[in-house]
Amino acid sequence: MPKNQSTAGKRARAAARRGEKYTAVLRQRREPAEGAFPDAVFRPDHCAHCGRRLDPGNRGLFCDAGCKDSAHTIRWTRRHLASGTFTPAHVRYGVIRDEDYAKALYNRLRFAVAGGYRRSTSPAERDAVVARDGGRCVRCGAPGEEVDHVRGDSPEMSNRQLLCRVCHDSKTQNQSREGMRLALRGRPTRSWSVLLRELVKTADPVRALISQRILPPQPVRLCDAEQWQHAERRLRSERYSRLKDLLEDLFDGEVPRFAPHTPWQEKMDQARDYHSGMYDEVRCDIDECPECSSRDFGGGWVSDDPDGYPSTEEWLDDPDVHGGYGPGSYFAHTMAKDD
Protein backbone atom coordinates (compact mmCIF):
# COMPACT_ATOMS: atom_id res chain seq x y z
CA MET A 1 0.00 0.00 0.00
CA PRO A 2 1.40 3.43 -0.89
CA LYS A 3 2.54 5.52 2.03
CA ASN A 4 0.20 8.41 1.26
CA GLN A 5 -2.84 6.11 1.26
CA SER A 6 -1.80 4.64 4.61
CA THR A 7 -1.44 8.10 6.09
CA ALA A 8 -4.77 9.16 4.68
CA GLY A 9 -6.41 6.08 6.18
CA LYS A 10 -4.94 6.83 9.60
CA ARG A 11 -6.17 10.38 9.44
CA ALA A 12 -9.64 9.23 8.41
CA ARG A 13 -9.84 6.75 11.29
CA ALA A 14 -8.58 9.37 13.76
CA ALA A 15 -11.19 11.83 12.49
CA ALA A 16 -13.89 9.19 12.92
CA ARG A 17 -12.82 8.56 16.51
CA ARG A 18 -12.83 12.29 17.25
CA GLY A 19 -16.28 12.55 15.69
CA GLU A 20 -17.63 9.74 17.86
CA LYS A 21 -16.14 11.33 20.96
CA TYR A 22 -17.55 14.74 20.07
CA THR A 23 -20.99 13.21 19.43
CA ALA A 24 -20.84 11.53 22.85
CA VAL A 25 -19.98 14.87 24.46
CA LEU A 26 -22.91 16.57 22.74
CA ARG A 27 -25.24 13.77 23.80
CA GLN A 28 -24.07 14.17 27.40
CA ARG A 29 -24.74 17.92 27.26
CA ARG A 30 -28.35 17.33 26.22
CA GLU A 31 -29.05 15.04 29.16
CA PRO A 32 -31.15 16.58 31.95
CA ALA A 33 -29.04 18.10 34.71
CA GLU A 34 -31.10 16.75 37.60
CA GLY A 35 -29.69 13.43 38.73
CA ALA A 36 -26.98 13.33 36.05
CA PHE A 37 -24.23 13.75 38.66
CA PRO A 38 -25.54 12.61 42.07
CA ASP A 39 -22.23 13.39 43.79
CA ALA A 40 -22.02 16.99 42.51
CA VAL A 41 -22.67 19.44 45.35
CA PHE A 42 -25.43 22.03 45.22
CA ARG A 43 -27.03 23.46 48.35
CA PRO A 44 -30.12 25.62 47.93
CA ASP A 45 -29.69 29.25 49.00
CA HIS A 46 -25.89 28.86 49.00
CA CYS A 47 -23.43 30.03 46.36
CA ALA A 48 -23.18 27.37 43.68
CA HIS A 49 -19.42 27.93 43.35
CA CYS A 50 -17.96 28.64 46.80
CA GLY A 51 -20.76 27.36 49.09
CA ARG A 52 -21.24 30.54 51.13
CA ARG A 53 -24.80 31.32 52.24
CA LEU A 54 -26.48 33.80 49.90
CA ASP A 55 -27.93 37.06 51.14
CA PRO A 56 -31.74 37.26 50.68
CA GLY A 57 -31.23 40.48 48.71
CA ASN A 58 -29.41 38.47 46.04
CA ARG A 59 -31.78 36.65 43.70
CA GLY A 60 -28.99 34.83 41.85
CA LEU A 61 -27.23 31.55 42.48
CA PHE A 62 -23.74 33.05 42.99
CA CYS A 63 -22.58 35.41 45.70
CA ASP A 64 -20.79 37.75 43.24
CA ALA A 65 -19.56 38.09 39.67
CA GLY A 66 -16.21 36.53 40.59
CA CYS A 67 -17.79 33.21 41.57
CA LYS A 68 -19.93 33.24 38.43
CA ASP A 69 -16.90 33.87 36.20
CA SER A 70 -14.91 31.16 37.98
CA ALA A 71 -17.68 28.62 37.40
CA HIS A 72 -17.86 29.63 33.73
CA THR A 73 -14.07 29.19 33.39
CA ILE A 74 -14.28 25.73 34.95
CA ARG A 75 -17.02 24.64 32.54
CA TRP A 76 -15.19 26.13 29.54
CA THR A 77 -11.96 24.30 30.38
CA ARG A 78 -13.69 21.01 31.17
CA ARG A 79 -15.56 21.24 27.87
CA HIS A 80 -12.29 21.55 25.95
CA LEU A 81 -10.84 18.67 27.97
CA ALA A 82 -13.81 16.50 27.04
CA SER A 83 -13.54 17.39 23.36
CA GLY A 84 -9.82 16.65 23.25
CA THR A 85 -8.66 20.22 22.58
CA PHE A 86 -6.73 20.17 25.85
CA THR A 87 -5.20 17.29 27.75
CA PRO A 88 -4.85 17.18 31.55
CA ALA A 89 -1.11 17.77 31.16
CA HIS A 90 -1.74 20.86 29.01
CA VAL A 91 -3.87 22.41 31.73
CA ARG A 92 -1.91 21.21 34.76
CA TYR A 93 1.43 22.54 33.50
CA GLY A 94 0.25 25.27 31.12
CA VAL A 95 2.06 23.88 28.07
CA ILE A 96 -0.47 24.81 25.39
CA ARG A 97 1.40 25.71 22.21
CA ASP A 98 -1.52 27.21 20.32
CA GLU A 99 -1.25 30.93 21.08
CA ASP A 100 -4.98 31.63 20.72
CA TYR A 101 -5.95 28.87 23.18
CA ALA A 102 -3.08 29.84 25.50
CA LYS A 103 -4.27 33.46 25.51
CA ALA A 104 -7.88 32.44 26.20
CA LEU A 105 -6.99 30.06 29.03
CA TYR A 106 -4.49 32.50 30.56
CA ASN A 107 -7.00 35.37 30.71
CA ARG A 108 -9.82 33.15 31.98
CA LEU A 109 -7.73 31.65 34.79
CA ARG A 110 -6.26 35.02 35.72
CA PHE A 111 -9.64 36.72 36.09
CA ALA A 112 -11.27 33.65 37.68
CA VAL A 113 -9.05 33.98 40.77
CA ALA A 114 -9.04 37.80 40.74
CA GLY A 115 -12.77 38.40 41.30
CA GLY A 116 -14.01 38.31 37.72
CA TYR A 117 -13.71 40.60 34.72
CA ARG A 118 -15.14 44.05 35.48
CA ARG A 119 -14.16 46.05 32.37
CA SER A 120 -17.23 45.86 30.14
CA THR A 121 -17.76 48.19 27.18
CA SER A 122 -21.15 48.69 25.56
CA PRO A 123 -21.50 49.03 21.77
CA ALA A 124 -22.36 52.73 22.15
CA GLU A 125 -19.24 53.33 24.26
CA ARG A 126 -17.11 51.44 21.76
CA ASP A 127 -18.44 53.55 18.89
CA ALA A 128 -17.68 56.71 20.87
CA VAL A 129 -14.07 55.62 21.50
CA VAL A 130 -13.60 54.65 17.83
CA ALA A 131 -14.97 58.02 16.69
CA ARG A 132 -12.82 59.94 19.16
CA ASP A 133 -9.59 58.14 18.16
CA GLY A 134 -10.38 58.21 14.45
CA GLY A 135 -10.51 54.42 14.14
CA ARG A 136 -6.73 54.18 14.56
CA CYS A 137 -4.51 52.65 17.22
CA VAL A 138 -3.26 55.45 19.48
CA ARG A 139 0.16 53.75 19.74
CA CYS A 140 1.16 52.70 16.23
CA GLY A 141 -1.51 54.19 13.97
CA ALA A 142 -2.71 50.85 12.62
CA PRO A 143 -6.47 50.19 12.26
CA GLY A 144 -7.90 49.96 15.77
CA GLU A 145 -9.54 46.71 16.82
CA GLU A 146 -9.93 46.64 20.64
CA VAL A 147 -10.99 49.15 23.28
CA ASP A 148 -8.47 49.16 26.13
CA HIS A 149 -8.68 50.53 29.67
CA VAL A 150 -5.63 52.71 30.21
CA ARG A 151 -5.35 52.00 33.94
CA GLY A 152 -7.66 50.24 36.38
CA ASP A 153 -11.38 49.55 35.99
CA SER A 154 -12.69 53.12 35.75
CA PRO A 155 -15.52 53.36 33.17
CA GLU A 156 -14.71 56.98 32.29
CA MET A 157 -14.13 57.73 28.62
CA SER A 158 -10.78 59.33 29.48
CA ASN A 159 -9.64 55.91 30.77
CA ARG A 160 -10.29 54.18 27.42
CA GLN A 161 -8.28 54.09 24.24
CA LEU A 162 -8.38 52.31 20.90
CA LEU A 163 -5.56 49.86 20.20
CA CYS A 164 -4.75 47.32 17.54
CA ARG A 165 -4.55 43.70 18.59
CA VAL A 166 -0.74 43.61 18.60
CA CYS A 167 -0.39 46.70 20.82
CA HIS A 168 -3.19 45.52 23.12
CA ASP A 169 -1.56 42.11 23.59
CA SER A 170 1.83 43.71 24.20
CA LYS A 171 0.39 46.08 26.82
CA THR A 172 -1.45 43.26 28.60
CA GLN A 173 1.61 41.02 28.67
CA ASN A 174 4.00 43.72 29.86
CA GLN A 175 1.68 44.96 32.65
CA SER A 176 0.69 41.53 33.96
CA ARG A 177 2.39 40.15 37.04
CA GLU A 178 3.78 37.23 35.10
CA GLY A 179 5.22 39.52 32.43
CA MET A 180 6.84 41.72 35.07
CA ARG A 181 8.38 38.72 36.82
CA LEU A 182 9.83 37.48 33.54
CA ALA A 183 11.17 40.94 32.72
CA LEU A 184 12.95 41.15 36.10
CA ARG A 185 14.66 37.87 35.25
CA GLY A 186 15.78 39.27 31.92
CA ARG A 187 13.30 37.17 29.92
CA PRO A 188 10.84 39.59 28.30
CA THR A 189 8.37 37.68 26.16
CA ARG A 190 5.46 38.23 23.80
CA SER A 191 4.29 34.62 23.99
CA TRP A 192 0.98 33.77 25.68
CA SER A 193 2.11 30.19 26.21
CA VAL A 194 5.08 31.38 28.29
CA LEU A 195 2.81 33.63 30.37
CA LEU A 196 0.40 30.73 30.91
CA ARG A 197 3.20 28.48 32.16
CA GLU A 198 4.39 31.24 34.49
CA LEU A 199 0.86 31.76 35.82
CA VAL A 200 0.29 28.07 36.56
CA LYS A 201 3.76 27.78 38.09
CA THR A 202 3.58 30.76 40.47
CA ALA A 203 -0.12 31.31 41.34
CA ASP A 204 -1.32 28.98 44.12
CA PRO A 205 -5.05 29.83 43.64
CA VAL A 206 -4.80 28.90 39.96
CA ARG A 207 -3.16 25.57 40.73
CA ALA A 208 -5.80 24.84 43.36
CA LEU A 209 -8.60 25.68 40.91
CA ILE A 210 -7.09 23.38 38.30
CA SER A 211 -6.41 20.42 40.58
CA GLN A 212 -9.57 20.60 42.69
CA ARG A 213 -12.26 21.71 40.23
CA ILE A 214 -11.09 21.37 36.61
CA LEU A 215 -9.19 18.08 36.37
CA PRO A 216 -11.39 15.68 38.45
CA PRO A 217 -13.22 13.27 36.12
CA GLN A 218 -16.58 13.99 37.74
CA PRO A 219 -17.68 17.58 38.50
CA VAL A 220 -17.23 18.51 42.14
CA ARG A 221 -20.09 21.02 42.13
CA LEU A 222 -23.13 21.10 39.90
CA CYS A 223 -22.05 24.43 38.39
CA ASP A 224 -18.89 22.70 37.11
CA ALA A 225 -20.90 20.43 34.81
CA GLU A 226 -21.94 21.37 31.29
CA GLN A 227 -25.53 20.48 32.22
CA TRP A 228 -25.56 23.49 34.53
CA GLN A 229 -26.90 25.59 31.68
CA HIS A 230 -30.03 23.43 31.62
CA ALA A 231 -30.49 23.38 35.40
CA GLU A 232 -29.73 27.04 36.14
CA ARG A 233 -33.10 28.42 35.06
CA ARG A 234 -35.00 25.88 37.15
CA LEU A 235 -32.83 26.48 40.23
CA ARG A 236 -33.18 30.27 39.89
CA SER A 237 -36.95 29.92 39.68
CA GLU A 238 -37.04 27.76 42.81
CA ARG A 239 -34.88 30.22 44.73
CA TYR A 240 -37.01 33.17 43.64
CA SER A 241 -40.14 31.35 44.83
CA ARG A 242 -38.57 30.84 48.26
CA LEU A 243 -37.47 34.47 48.43
CA LYS A 244 -40.97 35.69 47.58
CA ASP A 245 -42.35 33.60 50.45
CA LEU A 246 -39.69 35.09 52.75
CA LEU A 247 -40.60 38.62 51.62
CA GLU A 248 -44.24 37.96 52.47
CA ASP A 249 -43.29 36.54 55.87
CA LEU A 250 -41.13 39.56 56.70
CA PHE A 251 -44.07 41.84 55.89
CA ASP A 252 -46.39 39.62 57.99
CA GLY A 253 -48.38 38.70 54.89
CA GLU A 254 -49.10 42.31 53.86
CA VAL A 255 -46.64 43.06 51.06
CA PRO A 256 -46.96 46.70 49.98
CA ARG A 257 -47.33 47.73 46.36
CA PHE A 258 -43.88 48.59 45.06
CA ALA A 259 -43.15 50.92 42.20
CA PRO A 260 -42.54 49.20 38.84
CA HIS A 261 -39.00 47.91 38.27
CA THR A 262 -38.06 48.24 41.94
CA PRO A 263 -34.78 46.33 42.50
CA TRP A 264 -35.10 43.18 44.56
CA GLN A 265 -32.43 44.39 46.99
CA GLU A 266 -34.52 47.49 47.74
CA LYS A 267 -37.64 45.39 48.34
CA MET A 268 -35.77 43.14 50.75
CA ASP A 269 -34.25 46.14 52.57
CA GLN A 270 -37.71 47.60 53.13
CA ALA A 271 -38.97 44.22 54.36
CA ARG A 272 -36.08 43.98 56.82
CA ASP A 273 -36.68 47.50 58.12
CA TYR A 274 -40.37 46.75 58.61
CA HIS A 275 -39.61 43.43 60.29
CA SER A 276 -37.02 44.99 62.63
CA GLY A 277 -39.47 47.71 63.62
CA MET A 278 -42.25 45.26 64.38
CA TYR A 279 -40.00 42.82 66.25
CA ASP A 280 -37.47 45.18 67.77
CA GLU A 281 -37.38 43.39 71.14
CA VAL A 282 -38.89 39.95 70.57
CA ARG A 283 -38.09 37.17 68.15
CA CYS A 284 -40.64 36.48 65.42
CA ASP A 285 -42.32 33.12 64.75
CA ILE A 286 -40.62 32.48 61.39
CA ASP A 287 -38.41 29.38 61.42
CA GLU A 288 -34.76 30.29 60.67
CA CYS A 289 -35.64 33.92 60.09
CA PRO A 290 -32.50 35.54 58.58
CA GLU A 291 -33.31 38.86 60.27
CA CYS A 292 -33.99 37.61 63.80
CA SER A 293 -31.36 34.86 63.89
CA SER A 294 -28.54 37.41 63.59
CA ARG A 295 -29.81 39.79 66.29
CA ASP A 296 -29.36 39.99 70.04
CA PHE A 297 -32.50 40.73 72.01
CA GLY A 298 -30.92 42.39 75.03
CA GLY A 299 -30.00 39.44 77.23
CA GLY A 300 -33.50 38.17 77.92
CA TRP A 301 -35.46 41.41 78.16
CA VAL A 302 -38.52 41.51 75.95
CA SER A 303 -41.36 43.96 75.39
CA ASP A 304 -43.13 45.69 78.28
CA ASP A 305 -46.36 44.30 79.65
CA PRO A 306 -49.66 46.16 79.06
CA ASP A 307 -49.38 47.95 82.41
CA GLY A 308 -46.03 49.43 81.55
CA TYR A 309 -43.95 47.28 83.92
CA PRO A 310 -40.79 45.72 82.45
CA SER A 311 -41.07 42.00 81.97
CA THR A 312 -38.45 39.28 81.64
CA GLU A 313 -38.44 35.96 79.83
CA GLU A 314 -38.53 34.18 83.20
CA TRP A 315 -41.75 36.01 83.98
CA LEU A 316 -43.21 35.06 80.62
CA ASP A 317 -42.19 31.43 81.10
CA ASP A 318 -44.53 31.16 84.12
CA PRO A 319 -47.62 29.46 82.64
CA ASP A 320 -50.01 31.07 85.13
CA VAL A 321 -48.77 34.57 84.51
CA HIS A 322 -48.27 34.12 80.81
CA GLY A 323 -51.77 32.74 80.39
CA GLY A 324 -53.22 35.69 82.29
CA TYR A 325 -56.04 33.68 83.84
CA GLY A 326 -54.41 31.02 86.04
CA PRO A 327 -53.86 31.05 89.82
CA GLY A 328 -51.64 33.91 90.89
CA SER A 329 -52.35 35.92 87.77
CA TYR A 330 -53.47 39.55 87.77
CA PHE A 331 -56.92 38.44 86.64
CA ALA A 332 -57.26 35.97 89.57
CA HIS A 333 -56.23 38.61 92.15
CA THR A 334 -58.75 41.10 90.70
CA MET A 335 -61.56 38.58 90.77
CA ALA A 336 -60.75 37.68 94.42
CA LYS A 337 -60.95 41.34 95.43
CA ASP A 338 -64.29 41.77 93.68
CA ASP A 339 -65.67 38.73 95.48
XYZ file of C-alpha atoms in Angstrom:
339
model
C 0.000 0.000 0.000
C 1.396 3.431 -0.886
C 2.543 5.520 2.026
C 0.196 8.414 1.257
C -2.843 6.108 1.261
C -1.799 4.635 4.610
C -1.437 8.103 6.093
C -4.773 9.161 4.684
C -6.411 6.076 6.181
C -4.938 6.828 9.600
C -6.169 10.383 9.439
C -9.643 9.229 8.411
C -9.841 6.746 11.287
C -8.583 9.371 13.758
C -11.191 11.833 12.495
C -13.891 9.190 12.916
C -12.818 8.561 16.514
C -12.825 12.293 17.251
C -16.281 12.554 15.693
C -17.634 9.742 17.860
C -16.139 11.326 20.964
C -17.554 14.745 20.069
C -20.987 13.208 19.433
C -20.844 11.529 22.852
C -19.979 14.873 24.459
C -22.907 16.570 22.740
C -25.242 13.770 23.802
C -24.071 14.173 27.398
C -24.742 17.916 27.258
C -28.351 17.331 26.217
C -29.051 15.043 29.159
C -31.153 16.579 31.949
C -29.045 18.097 34.708
C -31.103 16.750 37.601
C -29.690 13.429 38.729
C -26.981 13.326 36.045
C -24.234 13.750 38.663
C -25.538 12.613 42.071
C -22.230 13.392 43.795
C -22.020 16.990 42.515
C -22.666 19.445 45.350
C -25.430 22.030 45.221
C -27.028 23.455 48.351
C -30.124 25.617 47.930
C -29.688 29.254 48.999
C -25.895 28.862 49.000
C -23.431 30.032 46.364
C -23.184 27.368 43.676
C -19.423 27.929 43.354
C -17.956 28.637 46.802
C -20.758 27.357 49.087
C -21.245 30.540 51.128
C -24.801 31.319 52.239
C -26.478 33.797 49.901
C -27.925 37.060 51.136
C -31.741 37.264 50.681
C -31.227 40.475 48.714
C -29.414 38.472 46.038
C -31.778 36.647 43.702
C -28.991 34.833 41.846
C -27.227 31.548 42.480
C -23.741 33.053 42.990
C -22.575 35.412 45.704
C -20.793 37.750 43.237
C -19.557 38.085 39.674
C -16.212 36.534 40.586
C -17.789 33.214 41.567
C -19.930 33.237 38.427
C -16.895 33.875 36.205
C -14.908 31.158 37.985
C -17.678 28.617 37.401
C -17.857 29.630 33.735
C -14.070 29.190 33.388
C -14.279 25.726 34.949
C -17.024 24.638 32.539
C -15.188 26.125 29.544
C -11.956 24.298 30.384
C -13.691 21.006 31.166
C -15.564 21.239 27.869
C -12.286 21.550 25.954
C -10.841 18.673 27.966
C -13.813 16.500 27.037
C -13.541 17.394 23.358
C -9.818 16.650 23.253
C -8.663 20.225 22.577
C -6.734 20.170 25.853
C -5.200 17.292 27.749
C -4.849 17.178 31.551
C -1.107 17.770 31.157
C -1.737 20.857 29.012
C -3.875 22.415 31.735
C -1.907 21.208 34.764
C 1.430 22.536 33.498
C 0.254 25.273 31.117
C 2.062 23.883 28.074
C -0.475 24.811 25.388
C 1.403 25.708 22.212
C -1.520 27.208 20.322
C -1.252 30.929 21.076
C -4.976 31.628 20.725
C -5.949 28.875 23.175
C -3.075 29.845 25.501
C -4.273 33.458 25.515
C -7.880 32.443 26.203
C -6.987 30.061 29.030
C -4.488 32.504 30.561
C -6.996 35.368 30.708
C -9.815 33.154 31.978
C -7.730 31.654 34.787
C -6.260 35.025 35.716
C -9.641 36.717 36.088
C -11.267 33.645 37.677
C -9.053 33.981 40.770
C -9.042 37.801 40.738
C -12.770 38.402 41.304
C -14.005 38.311 37.717
C -13.711 40.603 34.716
C -15.136 44.053 35.476
C -14.161 46.047 32.369
C -17.226 45.864 30.142
C -17.759 48.192 27.182
C -21.152 48.690 25.564
C -21.502 49.030 21.769
C -22.359 52.727 22.149
C -19.244 53.330 24.260
C -17.106 51.440 21.759
C -18.443 53.547 18.890
C -17.683 56.709 20.874
C -14.071 55.615 21.495
C -13.596 54.650 17.830
C -14.967 58.021 16.689
C -12.816 59.944 19.162
C -9.592 58.142 18.165
C -10.382 58.213 14.449
C -10.513 54.423 14.138
C -6.726 54.175 14.561
C -4.513 52.648 17.221
C -3.260 55.450 19.476
C 0.160 53.752 19.740
C 1.162 52.701 16.226
C -1.509 54.192 13.966
C -2.714 50.846 12.620
C -6.470 50.186 12.264
C -7.896 49.958 15.766
C -9.544 46.710 16.822
C -9.934 46.640 20.638
C -10.988 49.154 23.281
C -8.470 49.161 26.126
C -8.684 50.526 29.675
C -5.630 52.711 30.212
C -5.349 52.003 33.945
C -7.658 50.237 36.377
C -11.385 49.548 35.986
C -12.694 53.120 35.750
C -15.523 53.359 33.169
C -14.714 56.984 32.294
C -14.131 57.729 28.620
C -10.784 59.333 29.479
C -9.642 55.914 30.766
C -10.286 54.183 27.425
C -8.280 54.089 24.245
C -8.376 52.313 20.904
C -5.559 49.855 20.205
C -4.753 47.325 17.541
C -4.549 43.695 18.591
C -0.736 43.608 18.600
C -0.395 46.699 20.821
C -3.189 45.516 23.123
C -1.560 42.114 23.591
C 1.830 43.710 24.195
C 0.392 46.079 26.820
C -1.451 43.264 28.599
C 1.614 41.018 28.668
C 4.001 43.717 29.864
C 1.682 44.960 32.645
C 0.694 41.533 33.958
C 2.391 40.147 37.043
C 3.779 37.227 35.103
C 5.221 39.515 32.427
C 6.839 41.723 35.071
C 8.382 38.718 36.821
C 9.830 37.477 33.536
C 11.169 40.944 32.719
C 12.945 41.149 36.096
C 14.664 37.872 35.249
C 15.779 39.265 31.920
C 13.298 37.174 29.916
C 10.836 39.587 28.297
C 8.365 37.685 26.160
C 5.462 38.229 23.799
C 4.288 34.619 23.993
C 0.978 33.775 25.678
C 2.111 30.187 26.205
C 5.075 31.381 28.289
C 2.807 33.633 30.371
C 0.396 30.727 30.907
C 3.199 28.480 32.160
C 4.390 31.241 34.489
C 0.855 31.760 35.823
C 0.292 28.069 36.556
C 3.759 27.784 38.089
C 3.577 30.756 40.474
C -0.116 31.306 41.338
C -1.318 28.984 44.116
C -5.050 29.833 43.637
C -4.802 28.900 39.955
C -3.160 25.565 40.734
C -5.800 24.837 43.361
C -8.600 25.675 40.908
C -7.087 23.380 38.298
C -6.408 20.420 40.583
C -9.573 20.601 42.690
C -12.257 21.709 40.231
C -11.085 21.370 36.611
C -9.188 18.084 36.371
C -11.387 15.678 38.451
C -13.223 13.267 36.115
C -16.581 13.994 37.737
C -17.685 17.577 38.499
C -17.226 18.510 42.141
C -20.092 21.016 42.131
C -23.134 21.096 39.896
C -22.053 24.434 38.390
C -18.885 22.699 37.106
C -20.900 20.427 34.812
C -21.936 21.368 31.294
C -25.534 20.478 32.216
C -25.562 23.487 34.530
C -26.898 25.594 31.683
C -30.026 23.429 31.621
C -30.488 23.381 35.404
C -29.728 27.040 36.144
C -33.102 28.425 35.058
C -35.002 25.882 37.154
C -32.831 26.481 40.229
C -33.178 30.268 39.888
C -36.952 29.920 39.679
C -37.039 27.756 42.807
C -34.879 30.221 44.728
C -37.015 33.172 43.638
C -40.139 31.349 44.826
C -38.567 30.842 48.265
C -37.475 34.472 48.433
C -40.973 35.695 47.576
C -42.346 33.597 50.448
C -39.688 35.092 52.745
C -40.599 38.619 51.620
C -44.239 37.961 52.465
C -43.286 36.539 55.869
C -41.128 39.564 56.704
C -44.068 41.845 55.893
C -46.388 39.619 57.995
C -48.376 38.701 54.890
C -49.099 42.305 53.860
C -46.637 43.059 51.062
C -46.958 46.697 49.980
C -47.331 47.725 46.357
C -43.883 48.585 45.057
C -43.155 50.923 42.196
C -42.538 49.199 38.843
C -39.004 47.907 38.268
C -38.061 48.240 41.937
C -34.783 46.328 42.497
C -35.104 43.183 44.562
C -32.433 44.393 46.989
C -34.522 47.488 47.743
C -37.637 45.387 48.338
C -35.766 43.138 50.750
C -34.249 46.138 52.575
C -37.712 47.599 53.134
C -38.972 44.223 54.358
C -36.081 43.978 56.820
C -36.679 47.501 58.122
C -40.370 46.746 58.606
C -39.614 43.435 60.293
C -37.025 44.994 62.626
C -39.472 47.714 63.617
C -42.251 45.259 64.375
C -40.000 42.818 66.249
C -37.474 45.177 67.772
C -37.383 43.391 71.145
C -38.891 39.953 70.574
C -38.094 37.172 68.148
C -40.641 36.482 65.417
C -42.316 33.123 64.750
C -40.618 32.482 61.390
C -38.411 29.384 61.421
C -34.763 30.290 60.672
C -35.636 33.924 60.090
C -32.500 35.541 58.581
C -33.306 38.856 60.268
C -33.991 37.609 63.800
C -31.357 34.860 63.893
C -28.539 37.407 63.587
C -29.809 39.790 66.288
C -29.358 39.990 70.040
C -32.498 40.733 72.006
C -30.919 42.386 75.029
C -29.996 39.437 77.229
C -33.496 38.168 77.919
C -35.463 41.411 78.163
C -38.521 41.511 75.949
C -41.358 43.962 75.394
C -43.128 45.689 78.281
C -46.355 44.298 79.655
C -49.662 46.159 79.062
C -49.384 47.954 82.412
C -46.027 49.434 81.549
C -43.950 47.280 83.916
C -40.790 45.724 82.447
C -41.071 42.001 81.968
C -38.447 39.285 81.643
C -38.440 35.962 79.826
C -38.529 34.180 83.198
C -41.754 36.011 83.982
C -43.208 35.059 80.623
C -42.188 31.426 81.104
C -44.531 31.160 84.118
C -47.623 29.457 82.635
C -50.015 31.072 85.129
C -48.772 34.574 84.508
C -48.265 34.117 80.806
C -51.774 32.741 80.386
C -53.220 35.689 82.294
C -56.038 33.680 83.835
C -54.410 31.025 86.037
C -53.863 31.045 89.819
C -51.636 33.909 90.887
C -52.346 35.920 87.773
C -53.468 39.547 87.773
C -56.920 38.441 86.642
C -57.263 35.967 89.566
C -56.233 38.610 92.145
C -58.746 41.096 90.705
C -61.558 38.582 90.770
C -60.750 37.676 94.422
C -60.946 41.336 95.429
C -64.288 41.768 93.681
C -65.672 38.729 95.482
